[in-house]
Tab-separated table of N, CA and C in Angstrom:
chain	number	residue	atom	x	y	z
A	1	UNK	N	-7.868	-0.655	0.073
A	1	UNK	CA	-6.462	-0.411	0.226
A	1	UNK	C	-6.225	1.066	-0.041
A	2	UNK	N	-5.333	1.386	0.517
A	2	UNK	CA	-5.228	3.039	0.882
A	2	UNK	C	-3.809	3.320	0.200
A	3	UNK	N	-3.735	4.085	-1.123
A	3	UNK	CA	-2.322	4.733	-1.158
A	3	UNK	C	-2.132	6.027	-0.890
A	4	UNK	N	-1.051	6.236	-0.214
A	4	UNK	CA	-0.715	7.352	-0.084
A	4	UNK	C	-0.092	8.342	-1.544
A	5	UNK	N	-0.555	9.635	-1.076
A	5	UNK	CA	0.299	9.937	-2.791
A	5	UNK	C	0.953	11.313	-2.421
A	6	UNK	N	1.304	11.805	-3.557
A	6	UNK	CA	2.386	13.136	-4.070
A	6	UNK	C	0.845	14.025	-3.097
A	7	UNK	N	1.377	15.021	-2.659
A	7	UNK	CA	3.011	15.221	-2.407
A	7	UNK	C	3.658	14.477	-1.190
A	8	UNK	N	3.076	13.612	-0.591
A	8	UNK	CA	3.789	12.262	0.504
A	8	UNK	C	4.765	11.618	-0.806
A	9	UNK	N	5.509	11.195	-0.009
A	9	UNK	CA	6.474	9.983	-0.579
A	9	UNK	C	6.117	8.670	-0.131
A	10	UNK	N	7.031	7.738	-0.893
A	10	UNK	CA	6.434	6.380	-1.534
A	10	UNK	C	6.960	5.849	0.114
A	11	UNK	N	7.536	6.317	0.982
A	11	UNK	CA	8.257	5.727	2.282
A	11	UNK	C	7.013	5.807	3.750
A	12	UNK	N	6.154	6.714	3.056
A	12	UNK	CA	4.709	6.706	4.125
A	12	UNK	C	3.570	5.942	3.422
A	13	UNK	N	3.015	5.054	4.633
A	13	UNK	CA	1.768	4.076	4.449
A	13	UNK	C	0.742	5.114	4.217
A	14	UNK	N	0.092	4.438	3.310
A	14	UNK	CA	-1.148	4.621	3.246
A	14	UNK	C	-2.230	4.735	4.184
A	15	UNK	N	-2.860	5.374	4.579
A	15	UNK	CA	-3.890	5.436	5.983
A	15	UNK	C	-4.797	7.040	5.367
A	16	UNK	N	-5.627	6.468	5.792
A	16	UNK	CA	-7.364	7.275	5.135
A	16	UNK	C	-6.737	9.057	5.147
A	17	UNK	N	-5.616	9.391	6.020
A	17	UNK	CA	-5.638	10.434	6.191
A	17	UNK	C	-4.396	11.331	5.346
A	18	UNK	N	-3.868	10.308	4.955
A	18	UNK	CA	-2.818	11.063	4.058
A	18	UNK	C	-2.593	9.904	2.355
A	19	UNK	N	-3.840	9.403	2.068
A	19	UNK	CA	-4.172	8.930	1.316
A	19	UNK	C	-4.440	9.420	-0.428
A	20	UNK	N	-4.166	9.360	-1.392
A	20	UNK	CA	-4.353	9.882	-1.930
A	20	UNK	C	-5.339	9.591	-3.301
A	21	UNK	N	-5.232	8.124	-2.981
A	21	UNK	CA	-6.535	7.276	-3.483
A	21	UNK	C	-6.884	5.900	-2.588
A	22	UNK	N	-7.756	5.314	-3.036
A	22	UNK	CA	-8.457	4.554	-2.163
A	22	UNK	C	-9.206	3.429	-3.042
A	23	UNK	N	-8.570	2.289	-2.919
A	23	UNK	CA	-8.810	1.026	-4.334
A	23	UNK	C	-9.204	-0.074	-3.642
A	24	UNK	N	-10.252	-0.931	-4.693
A	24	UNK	CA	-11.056	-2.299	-3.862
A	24	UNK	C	-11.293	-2.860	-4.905
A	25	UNK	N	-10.366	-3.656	-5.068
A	25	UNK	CA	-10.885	-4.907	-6.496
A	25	UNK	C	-11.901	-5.284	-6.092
A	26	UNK	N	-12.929	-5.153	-7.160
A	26	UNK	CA	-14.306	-5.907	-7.665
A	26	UNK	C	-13.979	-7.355	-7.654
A	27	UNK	N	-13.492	-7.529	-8.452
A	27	UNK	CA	-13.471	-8.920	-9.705
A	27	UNK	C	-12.101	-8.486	-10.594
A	28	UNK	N	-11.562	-9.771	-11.327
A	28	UNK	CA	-10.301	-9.590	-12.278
A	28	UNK	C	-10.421	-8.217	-12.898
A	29	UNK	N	-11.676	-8.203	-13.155
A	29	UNK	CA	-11.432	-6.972	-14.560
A	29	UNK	C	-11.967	-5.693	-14.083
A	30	UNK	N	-12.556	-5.530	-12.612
A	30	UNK	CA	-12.502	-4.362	-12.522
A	30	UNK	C	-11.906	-3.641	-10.900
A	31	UNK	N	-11.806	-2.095	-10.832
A	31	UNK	CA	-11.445	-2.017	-9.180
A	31	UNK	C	-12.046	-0.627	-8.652
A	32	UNK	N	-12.718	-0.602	-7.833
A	32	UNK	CA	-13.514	1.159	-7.343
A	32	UNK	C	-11.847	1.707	-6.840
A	33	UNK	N	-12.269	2.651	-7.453
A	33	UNK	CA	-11.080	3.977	-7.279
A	33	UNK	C	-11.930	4.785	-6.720
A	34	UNK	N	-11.577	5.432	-5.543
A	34	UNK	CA	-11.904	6.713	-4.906
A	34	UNK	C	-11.070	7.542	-4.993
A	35	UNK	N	-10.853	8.973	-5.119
A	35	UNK	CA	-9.705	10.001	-5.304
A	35	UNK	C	-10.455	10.844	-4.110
A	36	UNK	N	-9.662	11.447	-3.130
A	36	UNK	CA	-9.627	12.471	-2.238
A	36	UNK	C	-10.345	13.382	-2.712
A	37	UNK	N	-10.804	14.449	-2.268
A	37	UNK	CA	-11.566	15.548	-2.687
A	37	UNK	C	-10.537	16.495	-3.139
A	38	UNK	N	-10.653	17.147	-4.344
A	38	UNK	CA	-9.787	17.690	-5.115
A	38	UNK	C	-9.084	17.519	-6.341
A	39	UNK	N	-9.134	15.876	-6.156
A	39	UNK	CA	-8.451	15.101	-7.077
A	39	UNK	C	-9.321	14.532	-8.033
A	40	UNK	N	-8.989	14.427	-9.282
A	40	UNK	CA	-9.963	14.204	-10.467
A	40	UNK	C	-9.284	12.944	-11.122
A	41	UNK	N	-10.133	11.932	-12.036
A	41	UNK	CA	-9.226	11.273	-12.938
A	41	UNK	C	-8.710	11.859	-14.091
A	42	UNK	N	-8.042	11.837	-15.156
A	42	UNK	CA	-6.971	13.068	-16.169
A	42	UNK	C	-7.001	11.617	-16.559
A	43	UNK	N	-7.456	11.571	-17.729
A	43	UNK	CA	-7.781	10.224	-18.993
A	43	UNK	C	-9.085	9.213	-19.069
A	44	UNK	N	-8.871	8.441	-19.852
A	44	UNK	CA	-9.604	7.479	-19.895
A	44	UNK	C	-10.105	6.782	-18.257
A	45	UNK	N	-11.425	5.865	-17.907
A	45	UNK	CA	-11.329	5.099	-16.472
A	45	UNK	C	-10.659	3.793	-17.318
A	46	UNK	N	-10.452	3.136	-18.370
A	46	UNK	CA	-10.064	2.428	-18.107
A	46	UNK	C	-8.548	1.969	-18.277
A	47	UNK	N	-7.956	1.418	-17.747
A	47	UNK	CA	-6.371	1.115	-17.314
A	47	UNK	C	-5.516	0.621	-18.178
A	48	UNK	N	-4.173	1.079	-18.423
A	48	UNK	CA	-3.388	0.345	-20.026
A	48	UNK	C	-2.675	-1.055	-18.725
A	49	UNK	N	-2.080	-1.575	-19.945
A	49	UNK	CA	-1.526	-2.891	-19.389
A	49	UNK	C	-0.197	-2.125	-18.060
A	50	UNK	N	0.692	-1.121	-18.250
A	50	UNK	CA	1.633	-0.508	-17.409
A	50	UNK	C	0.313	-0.649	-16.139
A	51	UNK	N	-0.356	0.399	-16.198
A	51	UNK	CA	-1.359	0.964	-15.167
A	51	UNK	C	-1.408	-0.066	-14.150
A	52	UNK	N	-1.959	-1.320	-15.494
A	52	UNK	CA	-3.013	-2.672	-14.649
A	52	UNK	C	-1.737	-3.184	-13.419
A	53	UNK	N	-0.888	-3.429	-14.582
A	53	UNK	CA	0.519	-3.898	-13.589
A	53	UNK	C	0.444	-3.464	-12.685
A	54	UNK	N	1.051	-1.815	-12.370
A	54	UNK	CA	1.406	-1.288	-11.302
A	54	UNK	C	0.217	-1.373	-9.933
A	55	UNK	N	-1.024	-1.188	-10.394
A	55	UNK	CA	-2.049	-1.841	-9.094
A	55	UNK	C	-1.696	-3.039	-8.693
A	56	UNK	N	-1.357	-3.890	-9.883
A	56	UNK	CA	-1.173	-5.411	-8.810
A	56	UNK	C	-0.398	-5.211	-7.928
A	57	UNK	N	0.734	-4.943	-8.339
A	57	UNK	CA	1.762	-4.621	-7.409
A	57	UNK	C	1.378	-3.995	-5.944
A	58	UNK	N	0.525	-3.139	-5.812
A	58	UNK	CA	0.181	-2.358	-4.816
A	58	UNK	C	-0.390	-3.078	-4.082
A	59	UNK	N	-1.649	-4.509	-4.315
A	59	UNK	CA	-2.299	-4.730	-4.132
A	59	UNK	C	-1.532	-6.191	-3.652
A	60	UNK	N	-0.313	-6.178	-4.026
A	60	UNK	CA	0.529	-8.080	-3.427
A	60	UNK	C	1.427	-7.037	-2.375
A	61	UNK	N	1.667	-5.698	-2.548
A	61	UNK	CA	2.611	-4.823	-1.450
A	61	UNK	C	1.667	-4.309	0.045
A	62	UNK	N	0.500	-4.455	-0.570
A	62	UNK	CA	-0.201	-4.187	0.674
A	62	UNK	C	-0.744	-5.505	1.500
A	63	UNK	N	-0.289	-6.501	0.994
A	63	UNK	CA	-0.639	-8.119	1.382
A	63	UNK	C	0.053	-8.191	2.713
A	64	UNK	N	-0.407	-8.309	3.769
A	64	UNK	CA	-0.235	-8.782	5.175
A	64	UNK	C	0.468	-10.428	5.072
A	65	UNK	N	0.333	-10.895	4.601
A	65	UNK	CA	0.399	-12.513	4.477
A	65	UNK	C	0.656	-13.231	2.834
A	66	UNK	N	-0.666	-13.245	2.590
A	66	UNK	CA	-0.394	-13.749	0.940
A	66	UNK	C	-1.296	-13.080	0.026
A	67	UNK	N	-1.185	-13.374	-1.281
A	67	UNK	CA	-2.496	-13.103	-2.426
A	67	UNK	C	-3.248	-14.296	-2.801
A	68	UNK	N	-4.020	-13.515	-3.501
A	68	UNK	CA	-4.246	-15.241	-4.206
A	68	UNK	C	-4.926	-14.277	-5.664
A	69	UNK	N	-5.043	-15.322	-6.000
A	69	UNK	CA	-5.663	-15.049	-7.725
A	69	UNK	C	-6.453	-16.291	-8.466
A	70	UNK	N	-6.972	-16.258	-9.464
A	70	UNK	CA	-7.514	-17.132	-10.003
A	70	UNK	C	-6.647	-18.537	-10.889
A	71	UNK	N	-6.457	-19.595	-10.605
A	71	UNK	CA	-6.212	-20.658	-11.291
A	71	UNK	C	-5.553	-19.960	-12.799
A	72	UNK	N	-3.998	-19.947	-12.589
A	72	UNK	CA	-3.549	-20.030	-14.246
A	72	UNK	C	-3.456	-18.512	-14.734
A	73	UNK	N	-3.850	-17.825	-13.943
A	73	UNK	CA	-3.049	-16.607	-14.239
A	73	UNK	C	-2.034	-15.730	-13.967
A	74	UNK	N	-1.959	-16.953	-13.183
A	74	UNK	CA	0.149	-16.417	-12.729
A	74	UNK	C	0.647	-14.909	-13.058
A	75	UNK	N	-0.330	-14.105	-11.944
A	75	UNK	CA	0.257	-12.961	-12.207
A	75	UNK	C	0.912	-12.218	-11.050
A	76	UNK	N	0.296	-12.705	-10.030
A	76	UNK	CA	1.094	-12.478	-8.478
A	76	UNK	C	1.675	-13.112	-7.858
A	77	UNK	N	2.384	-14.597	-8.915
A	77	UNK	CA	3.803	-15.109	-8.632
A	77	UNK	C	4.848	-14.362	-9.275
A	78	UNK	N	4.613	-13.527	-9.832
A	78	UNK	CA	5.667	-12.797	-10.662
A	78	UNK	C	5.804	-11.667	-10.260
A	79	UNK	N	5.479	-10.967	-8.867
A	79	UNK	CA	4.986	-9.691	-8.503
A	79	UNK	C	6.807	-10.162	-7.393
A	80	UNK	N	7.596	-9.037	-7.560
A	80	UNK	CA	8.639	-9.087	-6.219
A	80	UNK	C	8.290	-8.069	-5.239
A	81	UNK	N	7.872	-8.141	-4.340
A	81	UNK	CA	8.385	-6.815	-3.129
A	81	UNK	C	8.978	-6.836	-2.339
A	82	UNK	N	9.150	-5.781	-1.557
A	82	UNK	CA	10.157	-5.788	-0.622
A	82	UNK	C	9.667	-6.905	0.710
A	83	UNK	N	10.170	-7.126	1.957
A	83	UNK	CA	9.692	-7.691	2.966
A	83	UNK	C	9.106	-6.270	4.020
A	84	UNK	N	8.356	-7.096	4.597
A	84	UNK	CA	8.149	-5.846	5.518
A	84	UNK	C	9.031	-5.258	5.998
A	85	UNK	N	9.007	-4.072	6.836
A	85	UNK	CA	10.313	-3.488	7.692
A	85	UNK	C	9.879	-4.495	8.972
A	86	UNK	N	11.097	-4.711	9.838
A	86	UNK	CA	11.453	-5.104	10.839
A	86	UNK	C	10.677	-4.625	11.625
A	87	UNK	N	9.947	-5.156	12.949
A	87	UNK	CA	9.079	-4.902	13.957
A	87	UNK	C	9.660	-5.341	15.317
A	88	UNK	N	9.752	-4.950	16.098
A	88	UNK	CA	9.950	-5.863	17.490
A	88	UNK	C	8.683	-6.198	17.967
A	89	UNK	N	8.393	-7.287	18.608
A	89	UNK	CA	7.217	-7.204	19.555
A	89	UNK	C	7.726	-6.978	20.693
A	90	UNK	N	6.687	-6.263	21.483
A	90	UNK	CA	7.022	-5.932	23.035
A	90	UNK	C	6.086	-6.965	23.894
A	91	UNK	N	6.358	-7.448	24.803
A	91	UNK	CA	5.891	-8.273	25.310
A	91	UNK	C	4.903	-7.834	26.893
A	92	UNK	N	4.018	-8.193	27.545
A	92	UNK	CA	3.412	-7.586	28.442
A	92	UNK	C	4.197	-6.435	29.479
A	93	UNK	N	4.991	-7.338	29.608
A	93	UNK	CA	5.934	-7.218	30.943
A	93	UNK	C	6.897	-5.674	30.835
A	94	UNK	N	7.030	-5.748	29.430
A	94	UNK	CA	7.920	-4.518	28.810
A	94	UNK	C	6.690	-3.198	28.719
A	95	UNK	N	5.618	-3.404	28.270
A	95	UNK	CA	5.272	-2.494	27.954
A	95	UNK	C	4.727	-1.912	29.325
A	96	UNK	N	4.399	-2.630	30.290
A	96	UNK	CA	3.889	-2.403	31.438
A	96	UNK	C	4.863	-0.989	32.287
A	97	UNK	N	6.578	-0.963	31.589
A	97	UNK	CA	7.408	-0.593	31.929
A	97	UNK	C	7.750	0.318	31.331
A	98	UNK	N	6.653	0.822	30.671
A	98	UNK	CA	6.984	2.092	29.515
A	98	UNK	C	6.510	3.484	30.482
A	99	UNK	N	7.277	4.279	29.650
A	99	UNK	CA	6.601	5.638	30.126
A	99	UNK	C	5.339	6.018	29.338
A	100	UNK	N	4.397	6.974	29.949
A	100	UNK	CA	3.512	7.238	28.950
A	100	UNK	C	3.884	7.830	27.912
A	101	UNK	N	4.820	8.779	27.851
A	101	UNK	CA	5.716	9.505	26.486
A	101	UNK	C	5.921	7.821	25.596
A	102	UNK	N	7.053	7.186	26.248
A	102	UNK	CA	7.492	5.541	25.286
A	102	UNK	C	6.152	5.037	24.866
A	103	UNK	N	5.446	4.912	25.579
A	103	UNK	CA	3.903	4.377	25.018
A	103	UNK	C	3.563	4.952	23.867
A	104	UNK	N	3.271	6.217	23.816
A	104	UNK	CA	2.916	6.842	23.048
A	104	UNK	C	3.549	6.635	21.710
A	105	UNK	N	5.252	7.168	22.137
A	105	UNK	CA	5.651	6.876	20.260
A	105	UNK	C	5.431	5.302	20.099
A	106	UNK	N	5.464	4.383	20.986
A	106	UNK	CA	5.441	3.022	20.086
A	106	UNK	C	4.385	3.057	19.661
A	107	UNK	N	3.211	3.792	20.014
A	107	UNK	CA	2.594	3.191	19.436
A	107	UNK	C	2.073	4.011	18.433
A	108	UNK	N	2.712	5.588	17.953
A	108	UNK	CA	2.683	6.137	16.713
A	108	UNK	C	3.850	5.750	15.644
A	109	UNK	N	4.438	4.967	15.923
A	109	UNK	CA	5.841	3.863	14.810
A	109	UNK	C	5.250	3.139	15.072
A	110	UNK	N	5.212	2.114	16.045
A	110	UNK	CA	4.777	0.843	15.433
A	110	UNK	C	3.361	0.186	15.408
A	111	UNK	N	2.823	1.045	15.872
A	111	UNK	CA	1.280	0.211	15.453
A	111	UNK	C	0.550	1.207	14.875
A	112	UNK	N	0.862	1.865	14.134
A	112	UNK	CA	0.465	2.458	12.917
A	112	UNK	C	0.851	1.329	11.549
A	113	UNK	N	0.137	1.967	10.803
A	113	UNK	CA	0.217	1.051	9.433
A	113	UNK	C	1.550	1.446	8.891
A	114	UNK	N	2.044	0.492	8.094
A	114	UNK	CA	4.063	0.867	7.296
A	114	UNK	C	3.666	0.492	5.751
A	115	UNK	N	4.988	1.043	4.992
A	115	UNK	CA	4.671	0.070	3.987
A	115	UNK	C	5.895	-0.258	3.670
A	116	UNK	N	6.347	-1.134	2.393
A	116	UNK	CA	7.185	-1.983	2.275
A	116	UNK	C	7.951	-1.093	1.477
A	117	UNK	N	7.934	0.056	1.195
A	117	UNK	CA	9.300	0.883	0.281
A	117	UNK	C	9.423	2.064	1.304
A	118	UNK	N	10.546	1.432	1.850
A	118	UNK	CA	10.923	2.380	3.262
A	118	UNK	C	12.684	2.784	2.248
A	119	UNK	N	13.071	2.235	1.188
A	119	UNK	CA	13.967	2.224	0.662
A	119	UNK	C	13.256	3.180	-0.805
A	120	UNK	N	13.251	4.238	-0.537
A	120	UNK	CA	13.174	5.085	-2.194
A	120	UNK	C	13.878	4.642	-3.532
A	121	UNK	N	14.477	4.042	-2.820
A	121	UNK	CA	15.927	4.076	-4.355
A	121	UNK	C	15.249	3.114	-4.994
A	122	UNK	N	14.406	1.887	-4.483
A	122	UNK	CA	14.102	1.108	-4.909
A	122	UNK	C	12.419	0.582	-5.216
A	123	UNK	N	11.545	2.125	-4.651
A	123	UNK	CA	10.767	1.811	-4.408
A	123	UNK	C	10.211	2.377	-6.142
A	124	UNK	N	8.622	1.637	-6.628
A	124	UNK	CA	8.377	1.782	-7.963
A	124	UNK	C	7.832	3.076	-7.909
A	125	UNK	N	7.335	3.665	-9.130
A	125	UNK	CA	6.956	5.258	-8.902
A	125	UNK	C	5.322	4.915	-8.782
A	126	UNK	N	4.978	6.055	-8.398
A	126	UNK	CA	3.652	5.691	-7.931
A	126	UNK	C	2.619	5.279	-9.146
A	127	UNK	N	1.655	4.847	-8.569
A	127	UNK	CA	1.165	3.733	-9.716
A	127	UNK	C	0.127	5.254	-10.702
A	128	UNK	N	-0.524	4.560	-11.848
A	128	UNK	CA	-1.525	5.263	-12.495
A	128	UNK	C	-1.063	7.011	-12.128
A	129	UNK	N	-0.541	7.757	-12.478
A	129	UNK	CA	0.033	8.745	-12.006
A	129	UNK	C	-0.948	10.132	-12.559
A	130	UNK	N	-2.135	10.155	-13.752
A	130	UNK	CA	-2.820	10.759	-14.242
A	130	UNK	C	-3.786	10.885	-13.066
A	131	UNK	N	-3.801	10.246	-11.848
A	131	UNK	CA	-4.855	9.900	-10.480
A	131	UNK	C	-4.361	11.030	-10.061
């Protein structure tokens, strides 16, 4: 999973290229962090309870569909996010009817990757922030 970071805002997806770390849960208790070239960790590797939180979160916000977790630890029923942003699908017939310019932006908006805090006001601050 790909976050985007500072100096991007929390309203651009994550994607390898404006990424600012790069996370893959192991197992419950642990997750590979990659940092961009440049970027160092600033503390301890391992995570306070705020920290741990805020990855889950990232990690039920970057969920296409659902999470899952282990039996009884009810921790990503308690996770709220936003819904995705709104998508249209275009259907054969429409797109067949595009210009190559219309082609093009649809398909740099919408089939590019989004993420779910397209709303700042509401979106959480970025996670582990010493990253």
């Amino acid at each position: 999973m790909f976050l985007a970071g500072p100096p991007s805002t929390r309203d651009r997806a994550g994607v390898a290229g404006n990424s600012a770390v790069a996370l893959y849960p192991l197992n419950p208790n642990q997750v590979l962090v990659m940092l961009k070239p440049g970027l160092h960790h600033r503390g301890p590797y391992r995570l306070d309870h705020t920290e741990t939180d805020s990855i889950n979160t990232e990690v039920v916000a970057a969920a296409t569909k659902t999470t899952f977790e282990r039996p009884g630890d009810e921790i990503a029923v308690k996770i709220e996010v936003p819904p995705w942003p709104e998508r249209q699908e275009l259907d054969d017939e429409t797109v067949a009817r595009l210009s190559p310019q219309a082609a093009l932006n649809e398909l740099l908006t919408d089939g590019t990757p989004r993420t779910r805090w397209v709303d700042l006001h509401t979106a959480p601050p970025w996670p582990v922030p010493r990253w």
